[in-house]
Coordinates of N, CA and C in Angstrom, one line a residue:
M543 N 241.0 9.1 106.8 CA 240.5 8.5 107.9 C 241.6 8.6 109.0
K544 N 241.2 9.0 110.2 CA 242.1 9.1 111.4 C 242.2 7.7 112.0
I545 N 243.5 7.4 112.4 CA 243.7 6.2 113.1 C 244.5 6.5 114.3
N546 N 244.5 5.7 115.4 CA 245.5 5.9 116.5 C 246.8 5.6 116.1
A547 N 247.9 6.0 116.8 CA 249.3 5.5 116.5 C 249.4 4.1 116.6
G548 N 248.7 3.5 117.6 CA 248.9 2.0 117.8 C 248.4 1.3 116.8
E549 N 247.7 1.8 115.9 CA 247.1 0.9 114.8 C 247.9 1.1 113.6
I550 N 249.0 1.7 113.5 CA 249.8 1.8 112.3 C 250.5 0.4 112.1
R551 N 250.4 -0.1 110.8 CA 250.9 -1.4 110.4 C 251.8 -1.3 109.2
V552 N 252.8 -2.1 108.9 CA 253.7 -2.1 107.9 C 253.0 -2.2 106.7
G553 N 253.3 -1.3 105.6 CA 252.6 -1.5 104.4 C 251.5 -0.3 104.2
M554 N 251.0 0.2 105.4 CA 250.0 1.2 105.3 C 250.6 2.5 104.6
L555 N 249.7 3.3 104.1 CA 250.1 4.6 103.5 C 249.4 5.7 104.3
L556 N 250.3 6.6 104.8 CA 249.8 7.7 105.8 C 250.1 9.0 105.0
E557 N 249.1 9.9 105.3 CA 249.4 11.3 104.9 C 249.9 12.1 106.2
Y558 N 251.2 12.6 106.0 CA 251.9 13.1 107.1 C 252.7 14.2 106.5
K559 N 252.8 15.4 107.1 CA 253.5 16.6 106.8 C 253.4 16.9 105.3
N560 N 252.2 16.9 104.7 CA 251.9 17.3 103.4 C 252.5 16.3 102.3
D561 N 252.7 15.1 102.7 CA 253.2 14.1 101.8 C 252.6 12.8 102.1
L562 N 252.9 11.9 101.2 CA 252.3 10.4 101.3 C 253.5 9.6 101.6
W563 N 253.3 8.8 102.8 CA 254.4 8.0 103.3 C 254.0 6.5 103.4
Q564 N 254.8 5.7 103.0 CA 254.5 4.1 103.2 C 255.3 3.7 104.3
V565 N 254.6 3.0 105.3 CA 255.2 2.4 106.5 C 256.0 1.2 106.2
L566 N 257.4 1.4 106.5 CA 258.3 0.3 106.3 C 258.5 -0.5 107.6
K567 N 258.6 0.1 108.7 CA 258.8 -0.7 110.1 C 258.0 0.1 111.1
T568 N 257.5 -0.6 112.1 CA 256.8 0.1 113.2 C 257.1 -0.8 114.4
Q569 N 257.4 -0.2 115.5 CA 257.7 -0.7 116.9 C 257.0 0.0 118.0
H570 N 256.3 -0.8 118.9 CA 255.5 -0.2 119.9 C 256.6 -0.3 121.0
V571 N 256.8 1.0 121.7 CA 257.8 1.1 122.8 C 257.1 1.6 124.0
K572 N 257.5 0.9 125.2 CA 257.0 1.4 126.4 C 258.1 1.5 127.3
P573 N 258.6 2.8 127.4 CA 259.8 3.1 128.3 C 259.3 3.0 129.8
G574 N 260.3 2.9 130.6 CA 260.1 2.8 132.0 C 259.6 4.1 132.6
K575 N 259.8 5.2 132.0 CA 259.3 6.5 132.5 C 258.7 7.2 131.3
G576 N 257.6 7.7 131.4 CA 256.7 8.4 130.4 C 255.8 7.5 129.7
G577 N 255.1 8.0 128.6 CA 254.1 7.3 128.0 C 254.6 6.4 126.9
A578 N 253.8 5.4 126.4 CA 254.2 4.6 125.3 C 254.0 5.3 124.0
F579 N 254.9 4.9 123.1 CA 254.9 5.4 121.7 C 255.1 4.4 120.7
A580 N 254.7 4.8 119.5 CA 255.1 4.0 118.3 C 256.3 4.6 117.6
Q581 N 257.3 3.8 117.4 CA 258.5 4.3 116.5 C 258.2 3.7 115.1
V582 N 258.0 4.7 114.2 CA 257.6 4.4 112.8 C 258.8 4.9 111.8
E583 N 259.0 3.9 110.9 CA 260.1 4.2 109.9 C 259.2 4.2 108.6
M584 N 259.2 5.4 107.8 CA 258.4 5.6 106.7 C 259.2 6.0 105.5
K585 N 258.7 5.8 104.3 CA 259.4 6.2 103.0 C 258.5 6.9 102.3
S586 N 258.8 8.0 101.7 CA 258.0 9.0 100.9 C 257.8 8.3 99.6
V587 N 256.5 8.2 99.2 CA 256.0 7.6 98.0 C 256.6 8.4 96.8
G588 N 256.5 9.7 96.8 CA 256.9 10.6 95.7 C 258.4 11.0 95.6
K589 N 259.0 11.3 96.8 CA 260.3 11.9 96.8 C 261.5 10.8 97.1
N590 N 261.1 9.6 97.5 CA 262.0 8.4 97.8 C 263.0 8.8 99.0
T591 N 262.5 9.6 100.0 CA 263.2 9.9 101.2 C 262.6 9.1 102.4
K592 N 263.4 8.9 103.5 CA 263.0 8.1 104.6 C 262.8 9.0 105.7
L593 N 261.9 8.7 106.7 CA 261.8 9.4 107.9 C 261.4 8.5 109.0
N594 N 262.1 8.8 110.1 CA 261.7 8.0 111.4 C 261.0 9.0 112.3
E595 N 259.9 8.6 112.8 CA 259.0 9.4 113.6 C 258.5 8.7 114.7
R596 N 258.3 9.5 115.8 CA 257.7 8.9 117.1 C 256.2 9.4 117.2
F597 N 255.3 8.5 117.4 CA 253.9 9.0 117.6 C 253.5 8.5 119.0
R598 N 253.1 9.3 119.9 CA 252.5 9.0 121.2 C 251.2 8.2 120.9
S599 N 250.9 7.2 121.9 CA 249.7 6.5 121.8 C 248.5 7.1 121.6
S600 N 248.4 8.4 122.2 CA 247.2 9.2 122.2 C 247.0 9.9 120.8
E601 N 248.2 10.1 120.1 CA 248.0 10.8 118.9 C 247.3 10.1 117.7
T602 N 246.7 10.8 116.8 CA 246.2 10.3 115.6 C 246.9 10.6 114.3
V603 N 246.9 9.8 113.3 CA 247.5 10.1 112.0 C 246.5 9.8 110.9
E604 N 246.7 10.5 109.8 CA 245.6 10.4 108.7 C 246.2 9.1 107.9
K605 N 245.2 8.3 107.8 CA 245.6 7.0 106.8 C 245.1 7.5 105.4
A606 N 246.0 7.4 104.4 CA 245.7 7.8 103.0 C 244.5 6.7 102.6
S607 N 243.5 7.4 101.8 CA 242.5 6.6 101.2 C 242.9 6.3 99.7
L608 N 243.0 5.1 99.3 CA 243.4 4.7 98.0 C 242.2 4.2 97.3
E609 N 242.2 4.4 96.0 CA 241.2 3.8 95.1 C 241.9 2.7 94.3
E610 N 241.5 1.5 94.3 CA 242.0 0.5 93.6 C 241.1 0.1 92.4
T611 N 241.7 -0.1 91.2 CA 241.0 -0.4 90.0 C 241.8 -1.4 89.2
N612 N 241.0 -2.4 88.6 CA 241.7 -3.4 87.7 C 241.9 -2.9 86.4
F613 N 243.1 -3.2 85.9 CA 243.4 -2.8 84.5 C 244.1 -3.9 83.7
N614 N 244.0 -3.9 82.4 CA 244.7 -4.8 81.6 C 246.0 -4.3 81.0
Y615 N 247.1 -5.1 81.0 CA 248.3 -4.4 80.4 C 248.2 -4.5 78.9
L616 N 248.5 -3.5 78.2 CA 248.5 -3.4 76.8 C 249.9 -3.5 76.1
Y617 N 250.7 -2.5 76.3 CA 252.0 -2.4 75.7 C 252.9 -1.4 76.4
E618 N 254.2 -1.3 76.0 CA 255.1 -0.4 76.7 C 255.8 0.4 75.6
D619 N 256.1 1.7 75.9 CA 257.0 2.5 75.1 C 258.1 3.0 75.7
E620 N 258.8 4.0 75.3 CA 260.2 4.3 75.9 C 260.1 4.6 77.3
N621 N 259.1 5.4 77.8 CA 259.1 5.7 79.3 C 258.0 5.2 80.1
N622 N 257.0 4.7 79.5 CA 255.6 4.2 80.1 C 255.2 2.8 79.7
Y623 N 254.4 2.3 80.7 CA 253.6 1.1 80.4 C 252.1 1.7 80.2
V624 N 251.5 1.0 79.3 CA 250.2 1.5 79.0 C 249.1 0.4 79.4
F625 N 248.1 0.8 80.2 CA 247.1 -0.1 80.7 C 245.7 0.3 80.2
M626 N 244.7 -0.5 80.2 CA 243.4 -0.2 79.8 C 242.3 -0.7 80.8
D627 N 241.5 0.2 81.1 CA 240.3 -0.3 82.1 C 239.4 -1.1 81.2
P628 N 239.1 -2.5 81.7 CA 238.4 -3.3 80.8 C 236.8 -2.9 80.7
K629 N 236.5 -2.1 81.7 CA 235.1 -1.7 81.7 C 234.7 -0.5 80.8
T630 N 235.7 0.5 81.0 CA 235.4 1.9 80.1 C 236.3 1.9 78.9
F631 N 237.3 1.0 78.8 CA 238.2 1.1 77.7 C 239.1 2.3 77.7
E632 N 239.3 3.0 78.9 CA 240.0 4.1 79.0 C 241.5 3.7 79.3
Q633 N 242.4 4.4 78.6 CA 243.8 3.9 78.8 C 244.5 4.9 79.6
I634 N 245.5 4.4 80.4 CA 246.3 5.2 81.1 C 247.7 4.8 81.0
E635 N 248.6 5.7 81.1 CA 250.1 5.5 81.1 C 250.7 5.7 82.5
I636 N 251.7 4.7 82.8 CA 252.3 4.7 84.2 C 253.7 4.6 83.9
K637 N 254.5 5.6 84.5 CA 255.9 5.7 84.3 C 256.6 4.4 84.7
K638 N 257.7 4.1 83.9 CA 258.4 2.8 84.2 C 259.0 2.7 85.7
E639 N 259.4 4.1 86.1 CA 260.0 4.1 87.6 C 259.1 3.6 88.5
I640 N 257.7 3.8 88.5 CA 256.9 3.3 89.4 C 256.7 1.7 89.6
I641 N 256.9 1.1 88.4 CA 256.7 -0.3 88.4 C 258.1 -1.1 88.6
N642 N 259.1 -0.4 88.1 CA 260.5 -1.1 88.3 C 260.6 -2.4 87.7
E643 N 261.3 -3.3 88.4 CA 261.6 -4.6 87.8 C 260.4 -5.5 87.5
K644 N 259.2 -5.2 88.2 CA 258.1 -6.0 87.9 C 257.4 -5.8 86.6
G645 N 257.9 -4.7 85.9 CA 257.5 -4.4 84.5 C 258.0 -5.5 83.5
K646 N 259.1 -6.2 83.9 CA 259.4 -7.2 83.0 C 258.6 -8.5 83.0
L647 N 257.7 -8.7 84.1 CA 256.8 -9.7 84.1 C 255.5 -9.4 83.4
L648 N 255.3 -8.3 83.0 CA 254.0 -7.9 82.3 C 253.9 -8.6 81.0
T649 N 252.8 -9.2 80.7 CA 252.3 -9.8 79.4 C 251.1 -9.2 79.0
E650 N 250.9 -9.4 77.7 CA 249.7 -8.7 77.1 C 248.4 -9.3 77.7
N651 N 247.5 -8.3 78.0 CA 246.2 -8.6 78.6 C 246.3 -9.1 80.1
L652 N 247.5 -9.1 80.7 CA 247.6 -9.5 82.2 C 246.8 -8.4 83.0
E653 N 245.8 -9.0 83.9 CA 245.0 -8.2 84.8 C 245.9 -7.8 85.9
V654 N 246.0 -6.4 86.1 CA 246.8 -6.0 87.3 C 245.8 -4.9 88.2
S655 N 246.1 -4.7 89.4 CA 245.4 -3.9 90.2 C 246.2 -2.6 90.4
I656 N 245.7 -1.4 90.0 CA 246.5 -0.2 90.1 C 245.9 0.6 91.3
S657 N 246.6 1.1 92.2 CA 246.2 2.0 93.3 C 246.4 3.4 92.9
F658 N 245.3 4.2 93.2 CA 245.3 5.6 92.8 C 245.2 6.5 94.2
Y659 N 246.0 7.5 94.2 CA 245.8 8.4 95.4 C 245.7 9.8 94.7
N660 N 244.5 10.4 94.9 CA 244.1 11.7 94.3 C 244.3 11.7 92.7
D661 N 243.7 10.6 92.1 CA 243.7 10.3 90.8 C 245.1 10.2 90.1
D662 N 246.1 10.0 91.0 CA 247.5 9.8 90.5 C 247.8 8.2 90.8
P663 N 248.2 7.4 89.8 CA 248.6 6.1 90.0 C 249.9 6.0 90.8
I664 N 250.0 5.3 92.0 CA 251.1 5.3 92.8 C 251.7 3.8 92.9
S665 N 251.0 2.7 92.7 CA 251.5 1.4 92.6 C 250.8 0.4 91.9
V666 N 251.3 -0.6 91.2 CA 250.8 -1.6 90.5 C 251.0 -3.0 91.1
E667 N 249.9 -3.6 91.4 CA 250.0 -5.0 91.9 C 249.9 -6.1 90.9
L668 N 250.8 -6.8 90.5 CA 250.6 -7.9 89.7 C 250.0 -9.2 90.3
P669 N 249.4 -10.1 89.6 CA 249.0 -11.4 90.2 C 250.1 -11.9 90.9
N670 N 249.9 -12.7 92.0 CA 251.1 -13.3 92.8 C 251.9 -14.3 92.0
Q671 N 251.3 -14.9 90.9 CA 252.0 -15.8 90.1 C 251.9 -15.5 88.6
V672 N 252.9 -15.6 87.8 CA 252.8 -15.5 86.4 C 253.6 -16.6 85.8
T673 N 253.3 -16.9 84.5 CA 254.0 -17.9 83.8 C 255.1 -17.4 82.8
C674 N 256.3 -17.9 82.8 CA 257.3 -17.4 82.1 C 258.0 -18.5 81.3
K675 N 258.7 -18.3 80.2 CA 259.6 -19.3 79.5 C 261.0 -19.1 79.9
I676 N 261.7 -20.3 80.1 CA 263.1 -20.4 80.3 C 263.7 -20.1 78.9
E677 N 264.6 -19.0 78.9 CA 265.4 -18.8 77.6 C 266.6 -19.7 77.5
T678 N 267.4 -19.5 78.6 CA 268.6 -20.3 78.7 C 268.9 -20.7 80.1
T679 N 269.6 -21.8 80.2 CA 270.0 -22.3 81.6 C 271.2 -23.2 81.5
D680 N 271.9 -23.3 82.6 CA 273.1 -24.3 82.5 C 272.6 -25.6 82.4
V681 N 273.5 -26.5 82.0 CA 273.1 -27.9 82.0 C 273.4 -28.5 83.4
A682 N 272.5 -29.4 83.8 CA 272.6 -30.0 85.2 C 273.8 -30.9 85.1
L683 N 274.5 -30.9 86.2 CA 275.8 -31.8 86.4 C 275.3 -33.0 87.1
K684 N 275.8 -34.1 86.6 CA 275.5 -35.4 87.2 C 276.0 -35.5 88.6
G685 N 275.1 -36.0 89.5 CA 275.6 -36.2 90.9 C 275.0 -35.2 91.8
Q686 N 274.5 -34.0 91.2 CA 273.8 -33.1 92.0 C 272.5 -33.6 92.5
T687 N 272.2 -33.4 93.7 CA 270.8 -33.9 94.2 C 269.8 -32.7 93.9
V688 N 268.6 -33.1 93.7 CA 267.6 -32.1 93.4 C 267.4 -31.1 94.5
S689 N 267.5 -31.4 95.7 CA 267.2 -30.6 96.9 C 268.4 -29.6 97.2
S690 N 269.6 -30.0 96.9 CA 270.7 -29.2 97.4 C 270.9 -28.0 96.7
S691 N 270.7 -27.9 95.3 CA 271.3 -26.8 94.6 C 270.5 -26.3 93.5
Y692 N 270.5 -25.0 93.4 CA 269.7 -24.4 92.2 C 270.8 -23.8 91.1
K693 N 270.4 -23.7 89.9 CA 271.2 -23.1 88.9 C 270.6 -21.9 88.3
P694 N 271.6 -21.0 87.7 CA 271.0 -19.8 87.2 C 270.3 -20.0 85.8
A695 N 269.2 -19.2 85.7 CA 268.5 -19.3 84.3 C 268.0 -17.9 84.0
T696 N 267.9 -17.7 82.7 CA 267.5 -16.4 82.1 C 266.2 -16.7 81.5
L697 N 265.2 -15.8 81.9 CA 263.7 -15.9 81.3 C 263.7 -15.2 80.0
D698 N 262.6 -15.4 79.2 CA 262.4 -14.9 77.9 C 262.2 -13.3 78.0
N699 N 261.9 -12.8 79.2 CA 261.7 -11.5 79.4 C 263.0 -10.8 80.0
G700 N 264.2 -11.5 80.1 CA 265.4 -10.9 80.6 C 265.8 -11.1 81.9
L701 N 264.8 -11.5 82.8 CA 265.1 -11.7 84.3 C 266.0 -12.8 84.5
N702 N 266.8 -12.7 85.5 CA 267.7 -13.9 85.9 C 267.1 -14.4 87.2
I703 N 266.9 -15.7 87.3 CA 266.4 -16.3 88.4 C 267.2 -17.6 88.7
Q704 N 267.0 -18.3 89.9 CA 267.5 -19.5 90.2 C 266.4 -20.7 90.1
V705 N 266.7 -21.7 89.3 CA 265.8 -22.9 89.2 C 266.4 -24.2 89.6
P706 N 265.7 -25.2 89.8 CA 266.1 -26.5 90.2 C 266.9 -27.1 89.0
P707 N 267.8 -28.0 89.3 CA 268.6 -28.7 88.1 C 267.8 -29.4 87.0
F708 N 266.6 -29.8 87.3 CA 265.8 -30.5 86.3 C 265.3 -29.6 85.1
I709 N 265.3 -28.2 85.4 CA 264.6 -27.3 84.4 C 265.6 -27.1 83.2
E710 N 265.1 -27.2 82.1 CA 265.8 -27.0 80.9 C 265.3 -25.8 80.0
S711 N 266.2 -25.4 79.0 CA 265.8 -24.2 78.2 C 264.6 -24.6 77.4
G712 N 263.6 -23.7 77.4 CA 262.3 -23.9 76.7 C 261.2 -24.3 77.6
D713 N 261.6 -24.6 78.9 CA 260.5 -25.0 79.8 C 259.5 -23.8 80.2
D714 N 258.3 -24.1 80.5 CA 257.5 -23.0 81.1 C 257.5 -23.2 82.5
V715 N 257.7 -22.1 83.3 CA 257.7 -22.2 84.7 C 256.7 -21.1 85.3
I716 N 256.4 -21.2 86.6 CA 255.5 -20.2 87.3 C 256.5 -19.4 88.3
I717 N 256.4 -18.1 88.2 CA 257.3 -17.3 89.1 C 256.5 -16.6 90.0
D718 N 257.0 -16.3 91.2 CA 256.3 -15.5 92.3 C 256.6 -14.0 91.9
T719 N 255.6 -13.2 91.6 CA 255.9 -11.8 91.3 C 256.4 -11.0 92.4
R720 N 256.1 -11.3 93.6 CA 256.7 -10.6 94.8 C 258.1 -10.8 95.1
T721 N 258.6 -12.0 94.8 CA 260.0 -12.4 95.3 C 260.9 -12.6 94.1
F722 N 260.3 -12.8 92.9 CA 261.1 -13.2 91.7 C 261.7 -14.6 91.8
E723 N 260.9 -15.5 92.5 CA 261.5 -16.9 92.8 C 260.6 -17.9 92.0
Y724 N 261.4 -19.0 91.6 CA 260.8 -20.2 90.8 C 259.7 -20.7 91.7
I725 N 258.5 -21.2 91.4 CA 257.6 -21.8 92.1 C 257.5 -23.3 91.6
K726 N 257.1 -23.5 90.4 CA 256.9 -24.8 89.8 C 257.1 -24.9 88.3
K727 N 257.3 -26.0 87.8 CA 257.3 -26.2 86.3 C 255.9 -26.6 85.8
I728 N 255.6 -26.2 84.6 CA 254.2 -26.4 84.1 C 254.4 -27.8 83.2

């Protein structure tokens, strides 16, 4: 789908120079002399390279068409995470490099949304919040106020996060999957 350069937004995926690019930053510039243009910083999805490009307002770029499908997480092996389509029971494997740190938040049967580009999985979206158990955390010191300070804690999946002083080992907490931050105690 063709879009004007002025419609480019952060997070969009564009097909440009025979590659797939994710838009990181965009800025509309109107110089004193000459026509307006969009200054766009992009990152290649496949190669992990960055590119700064100027598009004139009159130019059009190709917006990548993605297909999103819901899958349930099954298990992991040495190199991949395995997911199953709940409708067709078809299983797919996705390399751990694609999911990165978010893979630690995957739990059995967790429903995720996987984006496909030309039948290749390129990203996995977890629910915004997941429940985790606190494995270990420091003991709260007397005299600390609840609002002022957080303390380090390790989750049962190995992630380290900051939690309020009243959280103890063994507590169940809700974590934001986008920022890896503590939201609330259950």
